[in-house]
Amino acid sequence: MNACPCGRLDVSGKPRPYVQCCGLYLEGWASAPAPDAQALMRSRYSAYVLERGAYLLATWHASKRPTRVTFDAGGKWLGLEVRDARATDADHAEVEFIARRRDASGRAIRLHERSRFVREQGRWYYVDGDRK
């Protein structure tokens, strides 16, 4: 895989390679946690694209973590737009994003959410979000 599914660009405006972007966190969860809430949110989007349920569960805060993650067969993620990312204090942050996908029937789906994240023991976790 060349370009990272999250769509992040490098300083020259080119798509960042997966191995230098979300791949750092998805492939190295134990030793390389995401450095901030936006990086975690982007890596979680990439995990949905790549159907990496174990990563999604590991990065979900224990207070809200589901027992399992399922993926829609035949669906396709189409892109991610980060609208806003801000720290609310040293260990809490919010990221607003729009993720687009097409389901197996071809119907377009737009997920617009303001997600909440918490940092515990040096690791960021997704807590929950409000859909817009």
PDB file of C-alpha atoms in Angstrom:
ATOM      1  CA  MET A   1       0.000   0.000   0.000  1.00  0.00           C
ATOM      2  CA  ASN A   2       1.408   3.345  -0.958  1.00  0.00           C
ATOM      3  CA  ALA A   3      -0.723   6.274   0.162  1.00  0.00           C
ATOM      4  CA  CYS A   4      -2.163   6.226   3.652  1.00  0.00           C
ATOM      5  CA  PRO A   5      -5.947   5.702   3.692  1.00  0.00           C
ATOM      6  CA  CYS A   6      -6.374   8.683   6.044  1.00  0.00           C
ATOM      7  CA  GLY A   7      -5.405  11.084   3.243  1.00  0.00           C
ATOM      8  CA  ARG A   8      -2.845  13.065   5.227  1.00  0.00           C
ATOM      9  CA  LEU A   9      -0.477  15.062   3.019  1.00  0.00           C
ATOM     10  CA  ASP A  10       3.222  15.736   3.523  1.00  0.00           C
ATOM     11  CA  VAL A  11       4.760  19.218   3.489  1.00  0.00           C
ATOM     12  CA  SER A  12       4.949  19.195  -0.314  1.00  0.00           C
ATOM     13  CA  GLY A  13       1.235  18.372  -0.635  1.00  0.00           C
ATOM     14  CA  LYS A  14       1.712  14.740  -1.650  1.00  0.00           C
ATOM     15  CA  PRO A  15      -0.131  11.875   0.074  1.00  0.00           C
ATOM     16  CA  ARG A  16       1.918  10.448   2.942  1.00  0.00           C
ATOM     17  CA  PRO A  17       2.895   6.794   2.569  1.00  0.00           C
ATOM     18  CA  TYR A  18       1.045   4.417   4.885  1.00  0.00           C
ATOM     19  CA  VAL A  19       4.298   3.198   6.463  1.00  0.00           C
ATOM     20  CA  GLN A  20       5.200   6.785   7.418  1.00  0.00           C
ATOM     21  CA  CYS A  21       1.715   7.731   8.574  1.00  0.00           C
ATOM     22  CA  CYS A  22      -0.963   5.550  10.178  1.00  0.00           C
ATOM     23  CA  GLY A  23       1.078   2.412   9.555  1.00  0.00           C
ATOM     24  CA  LEU A  24       3.425   3.545  12.316  1.00  0.00           C
ATOM     25  CA  TYR A  25       0.604   3.154  14.836  1.00  0.00           C
ATOM     26  CA  LEU A  26      -1.374   0.254  13.354  1.00  0.00           C
ATOM     27  CA  GLU A  27       1.723  -1.890  12.919  1.00  0.00           C
ATOM     28  CA  GLY A  28       3.472  -0.735  16.100  1.00  0.00           C
ATOM     29  CA  TRP A  29       0.672  -0.267  18.626  1.00  0.00           C
ATOM     30  CA  ALA A  30       2.659  -1.733  21.518  1.00  0.00           C
ATOM     31  CA  SER A  31       5.721   0.440  20.998  1.00  0.00           C
ATOM     32  CA  ALA A  32       4.480   3.438  18.972  1.00  0.00           C
ATOM     33  CA  PRO A  33       1.163   4.848  20.175  1.00  0.00           C
ATOM     34  CA  ALA A  34      -0.363   7.770  18.308  1.00  0.00           C
ATOM     35  CA  PRO A  35       1.170  11.023  19.620  1.00  0.00           C
ATOM     36  CA  ASP A  36      -2.081  13.020  19.692  1.00  0.00           C
ATOM     37  CA  ALA A  37      -5.827  12.684  19.289  1.00  0.00           C
ATOM     38  CA  GLN A  38      -5.860  13.649  15.607  1.00  0.00           C
ATOM     39  CA  ALA A  39      -3.223  11.025  14.750  1.00  0.00           C
ATOM     40  CA  LEU A  40      -5.242   8.435  16.675  1.00  0.00           C
ATOM     41  CA  MET A  41      -8.458   9.399  14.904  1.00  0.00           C
ATOM     42  CA  ARG A  42      -6.733   9.185  11.513  1.00  0.00           C
ATOM     43  CA  SER A  43      -5.229   5.807  12.385  1.00  0.00           C
ATOM     44  CA  ARG A  44      -8.646   4.544  13.500  1.00  0.00           C
ATOM     45  CA  TYR A  45     -10.103   5.618  10.146  1.00  0.00           C
ATOM     46  CA  SER A  46      -7.297   3.688   8.414  1.00  0.00           C
ATOM     47  CA  ALA A  47      -8.075   0.700  10.657  1.00  0.00           C
ATOM     48  CA  TYR A  48     -11.683   0.763   9.447  1.00  0.00           C
ATOM     49  CA  VAL A  49     -10.505   0.922   5.831  1.00  0.00           C
ATOM     50  CA  LEU A  50      -8.124  -2.008   6.413  1.00  0.00           C
ATOM     51  CA  GLU A  51     -10.574  -3.894   8.671  1.00  0.00           C
ATOM     52  CA  ARG A  52      -8.191  -4.009  11.631  1.00  0.00           C
ATOM     53  CA  GLY A  53     -10.659  -4.725  14.436  1.00  0.00           C
ATOM     54  CA  ALA A  54      -8.034  -5.537  17.060  1.00  0.00           C
ATOM     55  CA  TYR A  55      -6.508  -2.060  16.667  1.00  0.00           C
ATOM     56  CA  LEU A  56      -9.898  -0.392  16.906  1.00  0.00           C
ATOM     57  CA  LEU A  57     -10.700  -2.248  20.123  1.00  0.00           C
ATOM     58  CA  ALA A  58      -7.252  -1.552  21.599  1.00  0.00           C
ATOM     59  CA  THR A  59      -7.628   2.188  20.963  1.00  0.00           C
ATOM     60  CA  TRP A  60     -11.207   2.427  22.291  1.00  0.00           C
ATOM     61  CA  HIS A  61     -11.402   3.635  25.894  1.00  0.00           C
ATOM     62  CA  ALA A  62     -12.338   0.776  28.230  1.00  0.00           C
ATOM     63  CA  SER A  63     -15.348   2.704  29.555  1.00  0.00           C
ATOM     64  CA  LYS A  64     -17.039   2.674  26.125  1.00  0.00           C
ATOM     65  CA  ARG A  65     -15.323  -0.221  24.315  1.00  0.00           C
ATOM     66  CA  PRO A  66     -17.679  -2.639  22.542  1.00  0.00           C
ATOM     67  CA  THR A  67     -17.056  -6.374  22.796  1.00  0.00           C
ATOM     68  CA  ARG A  68     -16.322  -6.606  19.082  1.00  0.00           C
ATOM     69  CA  VAL A  69     -16.100  -4.593  15.882  1.00  0.00           C
ATOM     70  CA  THR A  70     -17.848  -5.709  12.726  1.00  0.00           C
ATOM     71  CA  PHE A  71     -17.290  -4.552   9.170  1.00  0.00           C
ATOM     72  CA  ASP A  72     -19.832  -4.200   6.383  1.00  0.00           C
ATOM     73  CA  ALA A  73     -19.052  -6.664   3.611  1.00  0.00           C
ATOM     74  CA  GLY A  74     -18.864  -4.993   0.226  1.00  0.00           C
ATOM     75  CA  GLY A  75     -18.612  -1.463   1.608  1.00  0.00           C
ATOM     76  CA  LYS A  76     -15.846   0.912   0.597  1.00  0.00           C
ATOM     77  CA  TRP A  77     -14.415   3.862   2.491  1.00  0.00           C
ATOM     78  CA  LEU A  78     -13.982   6.858   0.188  1.00  0.00           C
ATOM     79  CA  GLY A  79     -12.185   9.504   2.202  1.00  0.00           C
ATOM     80  CA  LEU A  80     -11.601  11.425   5.385  1.00  0.00           C
ATOM     81  CA  GLU A  81     -11.708  15.156   6.033  1.00  0.00           C
ATOM     82  CA  VAL A  82     -10.551  16.493   9.390  1.00  0.00           C
ATOM     83  CA  ARG A  83     -12.487  19.685  10.091  1.00  0.00           C
ATOM     84  CA  ASP A  84     -11.081  20.579  13.512  1.00  0.00           C
ATOM     85  CA  ALA A  85      -8.755  19.152  16.145  1.00  0.00           C
ATOM     86  CA  ARG A  86      -8.240  20.774  19.520  1.00  0.00           C
ATOM     87  CA  ALA A  87      -7.009  19.945  22.983  1.00  0.00           C
ATOM     88  CA  THR A  88      -9.526  20.726  25.713  1.00  0.00           C
ATOM     89  CA  ASP A  89      -6.823  20.234  28.371  1.00  0.00           C
ATOM     90  CA  ALA A  90      -3.551  18.314  28.683  1.00  0.00           C
ATOM     91  CA  ASP A  91      -5.246  14.893  28.568  1.00  0.00           C
ATOM     92  CA  HIS A  92      -8.470  15.500  26.640  1.00  0.00           C
ATOM     93  CA  ALA A  93      -9.086  16.448  23.032  1.00  0.00           C
ATOM     94  CA  GLU A  94     -11.781  16.621  20.382  1.00  0.00           C
ATOM     95  CA  VAL A  95     -11.565  15.965  16.654  1.00  0.00           C
ATOM     96  CA  GLU A  96     -14.315  16.837  14.197  1.00  0.00           C
ATOM     97  CA  PHE A  97     -14.270  14.892  10.968  1.00  0.00           C
ATOM     98  CA  ILE A  98     -16.281  13.726   8.006  1.00  0.00           C
ATOM     99  CA  ALA A  99     -15.741  10.193   6.732  1.00  0.00           C
ATOM    100  CA  ARG A 100     -17.385   9.082   3.514  1.00  0.00           C
ATOM    101  CA  ARG A 101     -18.157   5.550   2.419  1.00  0.00           C
ATOM    102  CA  ARG A 102     -20.308   3.608   0.026  1.00  0.00           C
ATOM    103  CA  ASP A 103     -22.210   0.581   1.305  1.00  0.00           C
ATOM    104  CA  ALA A 104     -22.577  -2.714  -0.552  1.00  0.00           C
ATOM    105  CA  SER A 105     -25.754  -1.505  -2.295  1.00  0.00           C
ATOM    106  CA  GLY A 106     -23.939   1.590  -3.608  1.00  0.00           C
ATOM    107  CA  ARG A 107     -25.605   4.031  -1.210  1.00  0.00           C
ATOM    108  CA  ALA A 108     -23.374   6.922  -0.134  1.00  0.00           C
ATOM    109  CA  ILE A 109     -22.934   7.408   3.612  1.00  0.00           C
ATOM    110  CA  ARG A 110     -21.474  10.487   5.272  1.00  0.00           C
ATOM    111  CA  LEU A 111     -20.360  10.223   8.896  1.00  0.00           C
ATOM    112  CA  HIS A 112     -19.874  13.654  10.471  1.00  0.00           C
ATOM    113  CA  GLU A 113     -18.746  13.411  14.080  1.00  0.00           C
ATOM    114  CA  ARG A 114     -17.070  15.382  16.845  1.00  0.00           C
ATOM    115  CA  SER A 115     -15.115  12.698  18.683  1.00  0.00           C
ATOM    116  CA  ARG A 116     -13.764  12.856  22.221  1.00  0.00           C
ATOM    117  CA  PHE A 117     -10.390  11.417  23.215  1.00  0.00           C
ATOM    118  CA  VAL A 118      -8.570  10.935  26.502  1.00  0.00           C
ATOM    119  CA  ARG A 119      -4.892  10.318  27.227  1.00  0.00           C
ATOM    120  CA  GLU A 120      -4.076   7.793  29.951  1.00  0.00           C
ATOM    121  CA  GLN A 121      -0.581   6.635  30.831  1.00  0.00           C
ATOM    122  CA  GLY A 122       0.804   8.280  27.685  1.00  0.00           C
ATOM    123  CA  ARG A 123      -1.710   6.697  25.266  1.00  0.00           C
ATOM    124  CA  TRP A 124      -4.636   8.348  23.525  1.00  0.00           C
ATOM    125  CA  TYR A 125      -7.975   6.536  23.402  1.00  0.00           C
ATOM    126  CA  TYR A 126     -11.214   7.186  21.548  1.00  0.00           C
ATOM    127  CA  VAL A 127     -14.032   7.687  24.065  1.00  0.00           C
ATOM    128  CA  ASP A 128     -17.140   8.587  22.088  1.00  0.00           C
ATOM    129  CA  GLY A 129     -18.570  11.190  19.758  1.00  0.00           C
ATOM    130  CA  ASP A 130     -21.548  13.247  18.761  1.00  0.00           C
ATOM    131  CA  ARG A 131     -22.806  12.796  15.233  1.00  0.00           C
ATOM    132  CA  LYS A 132     -23.765  15.899  13.371  1.00  0.00           C
TER     133      LYS A 132
END
